[in-house]
Coordinates of C-alpha atoms and ligand atoms in Angstrom, one line a residue:
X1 CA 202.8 41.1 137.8
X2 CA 199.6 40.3 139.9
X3 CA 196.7 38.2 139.1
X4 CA 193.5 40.4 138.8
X5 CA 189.9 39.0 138.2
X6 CA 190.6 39.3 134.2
X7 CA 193.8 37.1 135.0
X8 CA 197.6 38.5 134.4
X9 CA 198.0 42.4 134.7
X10 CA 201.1 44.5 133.4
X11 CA 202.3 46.3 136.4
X12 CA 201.0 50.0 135.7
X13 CA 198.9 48.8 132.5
X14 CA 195.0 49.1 133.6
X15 CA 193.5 45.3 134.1
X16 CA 192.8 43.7 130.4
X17 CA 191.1 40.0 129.4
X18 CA 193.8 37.6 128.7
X19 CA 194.8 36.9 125.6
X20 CA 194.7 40.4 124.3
X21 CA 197.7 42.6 123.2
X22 CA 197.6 46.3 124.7
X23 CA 198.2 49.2 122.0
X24 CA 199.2 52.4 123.3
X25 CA 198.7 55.0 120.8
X26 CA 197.0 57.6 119.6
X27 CA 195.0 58.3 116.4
X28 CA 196.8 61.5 115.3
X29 CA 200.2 59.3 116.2
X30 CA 201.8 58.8 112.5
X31 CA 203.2 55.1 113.5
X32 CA 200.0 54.3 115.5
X33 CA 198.4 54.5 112.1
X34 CA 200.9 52.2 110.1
X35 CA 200.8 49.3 112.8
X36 CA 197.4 49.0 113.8
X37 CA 195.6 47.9 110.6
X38 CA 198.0 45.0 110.6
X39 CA 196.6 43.5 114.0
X40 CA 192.9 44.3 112.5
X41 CA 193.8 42.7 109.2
X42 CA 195.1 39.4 110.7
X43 CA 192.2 39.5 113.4
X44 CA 194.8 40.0 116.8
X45 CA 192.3 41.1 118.9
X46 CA 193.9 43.7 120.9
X47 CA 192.8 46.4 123.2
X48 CA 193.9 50.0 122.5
X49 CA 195.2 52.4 125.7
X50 CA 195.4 55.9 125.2
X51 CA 198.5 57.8 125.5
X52 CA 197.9 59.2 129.4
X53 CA 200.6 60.0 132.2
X54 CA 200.2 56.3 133.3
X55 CA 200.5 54.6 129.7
X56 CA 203.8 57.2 129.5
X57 CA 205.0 55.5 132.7
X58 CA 204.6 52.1 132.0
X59 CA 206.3 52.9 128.3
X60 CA 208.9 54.2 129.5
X61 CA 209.8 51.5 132.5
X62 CA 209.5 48.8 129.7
X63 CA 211.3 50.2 127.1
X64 CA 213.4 53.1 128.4
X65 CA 211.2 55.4 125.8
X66 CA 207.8 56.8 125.4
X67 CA 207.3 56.0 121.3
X68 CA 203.9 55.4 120.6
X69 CA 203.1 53.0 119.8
X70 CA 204.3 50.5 122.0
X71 CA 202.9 47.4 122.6
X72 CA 202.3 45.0 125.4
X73 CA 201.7 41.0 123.9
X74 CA 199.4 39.0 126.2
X75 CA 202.3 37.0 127.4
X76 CA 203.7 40.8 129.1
X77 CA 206.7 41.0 126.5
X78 CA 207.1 45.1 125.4
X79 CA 207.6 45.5 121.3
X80 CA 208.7 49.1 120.3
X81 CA 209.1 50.1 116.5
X82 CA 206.6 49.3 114.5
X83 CA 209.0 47.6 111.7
X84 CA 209.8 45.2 115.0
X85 CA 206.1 45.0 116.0
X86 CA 204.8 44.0 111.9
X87 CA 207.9 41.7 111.9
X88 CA 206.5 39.9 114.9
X89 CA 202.7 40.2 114.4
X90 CA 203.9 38.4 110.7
X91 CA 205.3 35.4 112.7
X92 CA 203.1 35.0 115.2
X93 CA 200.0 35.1 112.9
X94 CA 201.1 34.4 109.2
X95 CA 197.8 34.3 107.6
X96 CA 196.6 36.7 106.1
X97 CA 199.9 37.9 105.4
X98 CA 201.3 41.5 105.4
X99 CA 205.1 40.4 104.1
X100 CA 204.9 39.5 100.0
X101 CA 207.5 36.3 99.3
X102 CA 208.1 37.0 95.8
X103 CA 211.1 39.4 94.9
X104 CA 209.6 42.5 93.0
X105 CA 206.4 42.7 95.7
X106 CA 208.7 42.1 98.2
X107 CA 211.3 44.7 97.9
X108 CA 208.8 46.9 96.8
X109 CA 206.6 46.5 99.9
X110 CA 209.8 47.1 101.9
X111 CA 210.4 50.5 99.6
X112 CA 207.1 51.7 100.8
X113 CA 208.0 51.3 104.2
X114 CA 211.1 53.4 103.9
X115 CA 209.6 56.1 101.7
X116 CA 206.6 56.6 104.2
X117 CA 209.0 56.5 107.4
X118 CA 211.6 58.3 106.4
X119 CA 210.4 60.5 103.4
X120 CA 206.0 61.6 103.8
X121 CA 207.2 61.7 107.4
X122 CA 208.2 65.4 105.8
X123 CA 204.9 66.2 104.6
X124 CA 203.2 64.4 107.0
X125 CA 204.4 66.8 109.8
X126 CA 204.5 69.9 107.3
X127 CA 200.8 69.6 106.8
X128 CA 200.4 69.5 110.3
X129 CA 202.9 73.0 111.4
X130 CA 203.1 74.7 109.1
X131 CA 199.3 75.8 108.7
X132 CA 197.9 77.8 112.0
X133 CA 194.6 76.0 111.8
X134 CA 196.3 72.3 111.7
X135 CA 198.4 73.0 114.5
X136 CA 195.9 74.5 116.9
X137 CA 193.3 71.3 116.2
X138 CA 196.9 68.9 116.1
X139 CA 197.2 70.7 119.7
X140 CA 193.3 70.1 120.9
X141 CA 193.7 66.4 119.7
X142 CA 197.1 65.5 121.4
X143 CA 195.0 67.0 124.8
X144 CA 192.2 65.4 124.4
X145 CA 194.2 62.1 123.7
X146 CA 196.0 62.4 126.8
X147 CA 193.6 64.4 128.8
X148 CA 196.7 66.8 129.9
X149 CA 196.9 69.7 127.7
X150 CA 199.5 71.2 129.3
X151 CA 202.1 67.9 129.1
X152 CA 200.9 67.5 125.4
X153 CA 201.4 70.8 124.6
X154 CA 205.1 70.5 125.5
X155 CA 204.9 67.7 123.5
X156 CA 203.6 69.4 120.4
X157 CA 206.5 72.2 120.8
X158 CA 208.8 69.3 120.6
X159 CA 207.9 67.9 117.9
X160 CA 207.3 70.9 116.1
X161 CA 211.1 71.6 116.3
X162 CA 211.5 68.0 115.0
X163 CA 209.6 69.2 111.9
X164 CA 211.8 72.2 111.4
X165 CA 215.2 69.4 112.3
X166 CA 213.8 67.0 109.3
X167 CA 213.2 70.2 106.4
X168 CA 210.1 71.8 106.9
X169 CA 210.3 75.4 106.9
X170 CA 208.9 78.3 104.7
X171 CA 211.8 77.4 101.8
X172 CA 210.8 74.1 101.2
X173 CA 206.8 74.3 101.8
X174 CA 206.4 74.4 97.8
X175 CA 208.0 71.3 97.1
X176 CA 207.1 69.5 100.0
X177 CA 203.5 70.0 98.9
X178 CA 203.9 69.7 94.7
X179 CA 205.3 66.1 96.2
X180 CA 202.3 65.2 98.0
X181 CA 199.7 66.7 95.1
X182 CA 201.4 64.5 92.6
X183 CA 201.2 61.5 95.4
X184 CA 197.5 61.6 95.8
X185 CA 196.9 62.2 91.7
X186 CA 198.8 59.2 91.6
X187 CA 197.3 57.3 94.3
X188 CA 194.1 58.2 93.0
X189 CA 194.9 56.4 89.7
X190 CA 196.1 53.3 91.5
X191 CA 193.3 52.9 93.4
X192 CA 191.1 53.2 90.6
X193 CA 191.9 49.9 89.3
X194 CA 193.4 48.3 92.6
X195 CA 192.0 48.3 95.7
X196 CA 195.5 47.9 97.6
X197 CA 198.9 48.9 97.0
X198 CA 200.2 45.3 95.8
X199 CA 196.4 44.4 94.0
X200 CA 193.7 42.7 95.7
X201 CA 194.8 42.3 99.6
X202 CA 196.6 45.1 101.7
X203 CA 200.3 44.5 102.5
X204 CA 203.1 46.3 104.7
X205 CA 203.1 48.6 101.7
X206 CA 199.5 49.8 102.7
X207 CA 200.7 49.7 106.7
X208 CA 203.1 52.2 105.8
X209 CA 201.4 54.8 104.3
X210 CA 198.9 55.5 106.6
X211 CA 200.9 56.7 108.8
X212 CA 200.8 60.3 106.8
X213 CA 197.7 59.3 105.4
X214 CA 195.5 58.6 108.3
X215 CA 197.3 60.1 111.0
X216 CA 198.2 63.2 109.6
X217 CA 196.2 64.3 106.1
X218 CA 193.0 62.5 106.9
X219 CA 192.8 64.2 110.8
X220 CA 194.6 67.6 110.2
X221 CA 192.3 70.6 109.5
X222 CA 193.9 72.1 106.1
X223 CA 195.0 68.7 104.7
X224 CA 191.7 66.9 105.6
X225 CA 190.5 69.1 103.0
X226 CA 192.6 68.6 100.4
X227 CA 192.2 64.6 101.2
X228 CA 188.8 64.5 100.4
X229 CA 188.4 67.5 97.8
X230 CA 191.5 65.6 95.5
X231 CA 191.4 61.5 96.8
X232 CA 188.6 60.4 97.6
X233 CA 189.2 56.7 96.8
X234 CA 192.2 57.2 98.9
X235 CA 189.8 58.1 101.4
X236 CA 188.0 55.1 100.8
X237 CA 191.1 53.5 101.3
X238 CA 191.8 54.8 104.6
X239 CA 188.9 53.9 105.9
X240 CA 189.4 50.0 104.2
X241 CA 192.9 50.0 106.4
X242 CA 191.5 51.4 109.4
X243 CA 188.0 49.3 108.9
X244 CA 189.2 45.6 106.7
X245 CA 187.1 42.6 105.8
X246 CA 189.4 39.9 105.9
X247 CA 187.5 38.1 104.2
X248 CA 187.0 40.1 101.4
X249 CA 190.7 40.2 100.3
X250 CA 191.8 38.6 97.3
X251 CA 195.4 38.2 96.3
X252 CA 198.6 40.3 95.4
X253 CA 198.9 40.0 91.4
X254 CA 199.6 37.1 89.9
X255 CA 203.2 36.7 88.9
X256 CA 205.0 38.7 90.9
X257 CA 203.4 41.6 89.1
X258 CA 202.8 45.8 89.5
X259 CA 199.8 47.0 88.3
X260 CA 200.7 50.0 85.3
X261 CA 199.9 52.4 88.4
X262 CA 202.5 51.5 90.5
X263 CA 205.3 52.6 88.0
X264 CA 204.5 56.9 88.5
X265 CA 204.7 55.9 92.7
X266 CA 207.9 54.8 92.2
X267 CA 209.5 57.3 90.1
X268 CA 208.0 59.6 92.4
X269 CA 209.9 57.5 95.4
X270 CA 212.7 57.8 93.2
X271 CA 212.7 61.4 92.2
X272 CA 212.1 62.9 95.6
X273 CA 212.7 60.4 98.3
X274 CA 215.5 58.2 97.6
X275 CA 218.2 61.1 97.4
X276 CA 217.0 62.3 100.5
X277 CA 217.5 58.8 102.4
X278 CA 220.7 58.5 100.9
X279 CA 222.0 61.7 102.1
X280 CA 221.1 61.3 105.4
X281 CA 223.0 57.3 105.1
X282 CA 225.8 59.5 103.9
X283 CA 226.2 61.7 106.7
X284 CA 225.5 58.8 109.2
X285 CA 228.5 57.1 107.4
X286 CA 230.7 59.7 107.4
X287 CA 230.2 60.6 111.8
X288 CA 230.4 56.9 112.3
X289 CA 234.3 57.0 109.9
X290 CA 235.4 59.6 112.6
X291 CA 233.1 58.7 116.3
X292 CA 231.3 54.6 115.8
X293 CA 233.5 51.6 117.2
X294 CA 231.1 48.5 117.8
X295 CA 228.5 48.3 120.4
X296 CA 228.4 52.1 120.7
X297 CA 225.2 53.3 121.4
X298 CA 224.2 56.4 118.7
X299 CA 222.7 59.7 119.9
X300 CA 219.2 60.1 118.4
X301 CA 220.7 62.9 116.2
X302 CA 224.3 63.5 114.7
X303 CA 224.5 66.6 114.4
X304 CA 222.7 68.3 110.6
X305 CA 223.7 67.7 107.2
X306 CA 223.1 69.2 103.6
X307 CA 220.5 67.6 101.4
X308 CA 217.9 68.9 98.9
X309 CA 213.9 68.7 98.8
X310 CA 212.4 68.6 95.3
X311 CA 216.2 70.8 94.2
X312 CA 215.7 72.9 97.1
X313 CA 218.9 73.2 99.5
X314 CA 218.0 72.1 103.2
X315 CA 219.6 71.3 106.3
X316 CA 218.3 68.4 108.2
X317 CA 219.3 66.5 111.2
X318 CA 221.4 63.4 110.8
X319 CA 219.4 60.4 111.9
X320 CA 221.4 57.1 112.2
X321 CA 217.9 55.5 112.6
X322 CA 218.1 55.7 108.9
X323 CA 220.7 53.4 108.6
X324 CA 218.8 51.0 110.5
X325 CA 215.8 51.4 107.9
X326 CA 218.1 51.1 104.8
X327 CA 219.8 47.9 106.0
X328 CA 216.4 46.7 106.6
X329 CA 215.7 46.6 102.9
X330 CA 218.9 46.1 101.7
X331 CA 219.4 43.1 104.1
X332 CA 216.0 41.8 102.1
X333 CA 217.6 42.3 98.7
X334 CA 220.6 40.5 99.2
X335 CA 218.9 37.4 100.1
X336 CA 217.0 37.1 97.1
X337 CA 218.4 34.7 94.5
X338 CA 220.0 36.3 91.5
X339 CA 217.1 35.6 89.2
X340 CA 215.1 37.8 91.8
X341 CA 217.3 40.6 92.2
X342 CA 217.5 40.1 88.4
X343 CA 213.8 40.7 88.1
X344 CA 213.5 43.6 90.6
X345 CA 215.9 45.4 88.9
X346 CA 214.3 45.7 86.1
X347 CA 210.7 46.3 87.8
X348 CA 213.1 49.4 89.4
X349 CA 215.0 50.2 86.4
X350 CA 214.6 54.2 85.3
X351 CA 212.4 55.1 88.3
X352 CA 215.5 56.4 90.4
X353 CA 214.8 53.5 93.3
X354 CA 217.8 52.1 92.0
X355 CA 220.0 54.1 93.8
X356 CA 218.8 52.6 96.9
X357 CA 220.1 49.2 96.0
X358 CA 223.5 50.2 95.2
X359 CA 224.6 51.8 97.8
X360 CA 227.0 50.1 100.0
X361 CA 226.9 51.3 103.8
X362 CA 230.2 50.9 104.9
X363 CA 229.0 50.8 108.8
X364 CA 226.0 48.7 110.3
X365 CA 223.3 49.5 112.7
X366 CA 221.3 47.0 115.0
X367 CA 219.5 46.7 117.5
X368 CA 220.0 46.1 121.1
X369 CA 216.7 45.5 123.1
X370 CA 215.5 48.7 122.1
X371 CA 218.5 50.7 121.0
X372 CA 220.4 51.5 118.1
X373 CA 223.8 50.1 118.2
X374 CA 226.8 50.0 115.5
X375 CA 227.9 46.4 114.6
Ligands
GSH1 N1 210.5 54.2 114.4 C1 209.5 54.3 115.4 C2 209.0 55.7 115.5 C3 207.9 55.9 116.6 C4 207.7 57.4 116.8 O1 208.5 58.3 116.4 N2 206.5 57.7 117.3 C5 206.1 59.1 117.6 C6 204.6 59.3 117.5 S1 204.0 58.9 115.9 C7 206.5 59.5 119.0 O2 206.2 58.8 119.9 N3 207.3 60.5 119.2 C8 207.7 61.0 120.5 C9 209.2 61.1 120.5 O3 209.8 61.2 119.5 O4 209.8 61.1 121.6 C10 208.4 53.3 115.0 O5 208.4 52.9 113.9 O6 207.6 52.9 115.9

């Protein structure tokens, strides 16, 4: 660290004021989307860095990986997920808050985040891969981002195979996009009446989705289309994440309620997503039986597994970051007094979520500065 005329500098990092948190992301980045309404909507002021050669460096030296985003607090400590980075900005800034206290809201904020990490994820990338004229404008934006077209193109090959290594590929392109039709019909209903996912303020529920909403439907050629031919109060949504008056929020429901709206989004979660997640938990579960003893640090990928998309057969790479996110709303469930798990499972009953809930992993995943590592 060195002292600069705007006061403490991050090695590497370009000078910034005090006080203000560095962002590097991008805005075609899926988990840039989710994480930085939430320092907008509590008023952080922060200062956003774009995803060059040098931001890459310093990412890398403080966290051993180049995620975006990653962020740098103004007392120089690196975050790196954004479930770690919403966690913290929650503490550090409780008001207005992102995290509901009551059980249903709660659990089904923390659903959200799951089904748009782990699940639209699929879509999200699909929409962006699978259609020549998305891909070649995915490919112009990551270069001008980075302003090295070459680096970002490697990138974009990259993750392109990632898409293919999560279940997009010609079989599943139907069901992939029948999911996301009935999402946004159903979004389009719910923010009819509500203008957030939990009623009148926005919540990690609302974080979460834009990450395939902004990032990738909103800013991809074919699906920006669709997006504002089909939704546009979800596009007015967007733009409310991306753009929020604080001071135009009201509250979540009143007694711990859903709006009528909510109910298709889950079944839809339930239907589609949850089966998915579960198979993936499954085949994490069943490498870590044979290869995990404690403190063992997983490979990013396990090898693939068999699961289905919308009934149609699909191999997809085993990600033991999943166990990490399904412990992270499981962990939240068990610690809510019986009369609360009492009342979200009924909010859940029939919608398929259920299935989440009662699973038992029979291995653990943590953290260890920033890797995964079994318990
Ligand atoms: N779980 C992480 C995921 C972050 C992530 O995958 N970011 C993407 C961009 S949206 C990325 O940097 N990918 C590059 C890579 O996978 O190496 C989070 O929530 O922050």
């Amino acid at each position: 660290l060195t002292q600069t005329p705007f006061g403490r500098r991050t090695a590497g990092v370009p000078d910034h004021p005090p006080g203000l948190f560095v962002f590097f992301g991008a805005e075609s980045s899926y988990f840039s989307a989710k994480a930085r309404p939430a320092f907008r909507i509590k008023r952080i002021p922060f200062e956003e860095h774009l995803p060059t050669a040098d931001a890459y460096a310093v990412m890398r030296r403080r966290t051993g990986y180049t995620f975006l985003p990653t962020v740098i607090t103004p007392e120089d400590d690196a975050w790196q997920d954004t479930s770690d980075i919403l966690d913290r900005l929650e503490a550090r800034q409780p008001a207005p808050p992102l995290f509901p206290t009551t059980p249903v809201q709660r659990i089904v904020a923390y659903l959200w985040e799951i089904y748009a990490d782990e699940f639209l994820l699929i879509p999200g990338l699909h929409y962006r891969w699978s259609f020549p004229e998305s891909e070649a404008k995915a490919r112009r934006d990551f270069g001008a981002a980075s302003g090295a077209p070459e680096r970002s193109n490697a990138l974009a090959d990259a993750i392109k195979q990632f898409a293919r290594a999560v279940g997009v590929v010609p079989e599943t392109a139907a069901v992939i996009e029948a999911h996301t039709e009935r999402l946004l019909a159903r979004l389009e209903a719910h923010f009819d009446t509500e203008p957030w996912l939990l009623g009148g303020q926005p919540s990690l529920a609302d974080c979460a989705l834009m990450g395939p909403m902004y990032a990738h439907w909103y800013l991809d050629a074919v699906p920006s289309r669709l997006l504002r031919e089909r939704a546009p109060r979800s596009c007015h949504w967007i733009e409310r994440m991306n753009h929020p008056n604080p001071d135009a929020f009201g509250a979540w429901l009143a007694d711990d309620a859903l709006a009528p709206t909510m109910r298709p989004l889950l079944e839809g979660i339930g239907r589609d997503a949850v089966p998915v997640i579960l198979d993936t938990v499954r085949a994490v579960e069943e490498w870590a039986d044979a290869h995990a003893t404690p403190g063992l640090n997983p490979p990013r990928a396990l090898g693939m597994h068999a699961s289905t998309l919308g009934g149609v057969a699909v191999q997809r790479y085993t990600s033991p970051y999943t166990l990490w996110m399904v412990h992270r709303v499981l962990d939240q469930y068990a610690a809510l007094a019986p009369a609360g798990r009492a009342a979200v499972d009924a909010a859940l009953a029939g919608t398929g979520c259920e299935a989440l809930f009662a699973h038992q992993p029979r291995h653990r995943i943590g953290k260890r500065g920033f890797d995964l590592v079994f318990a």
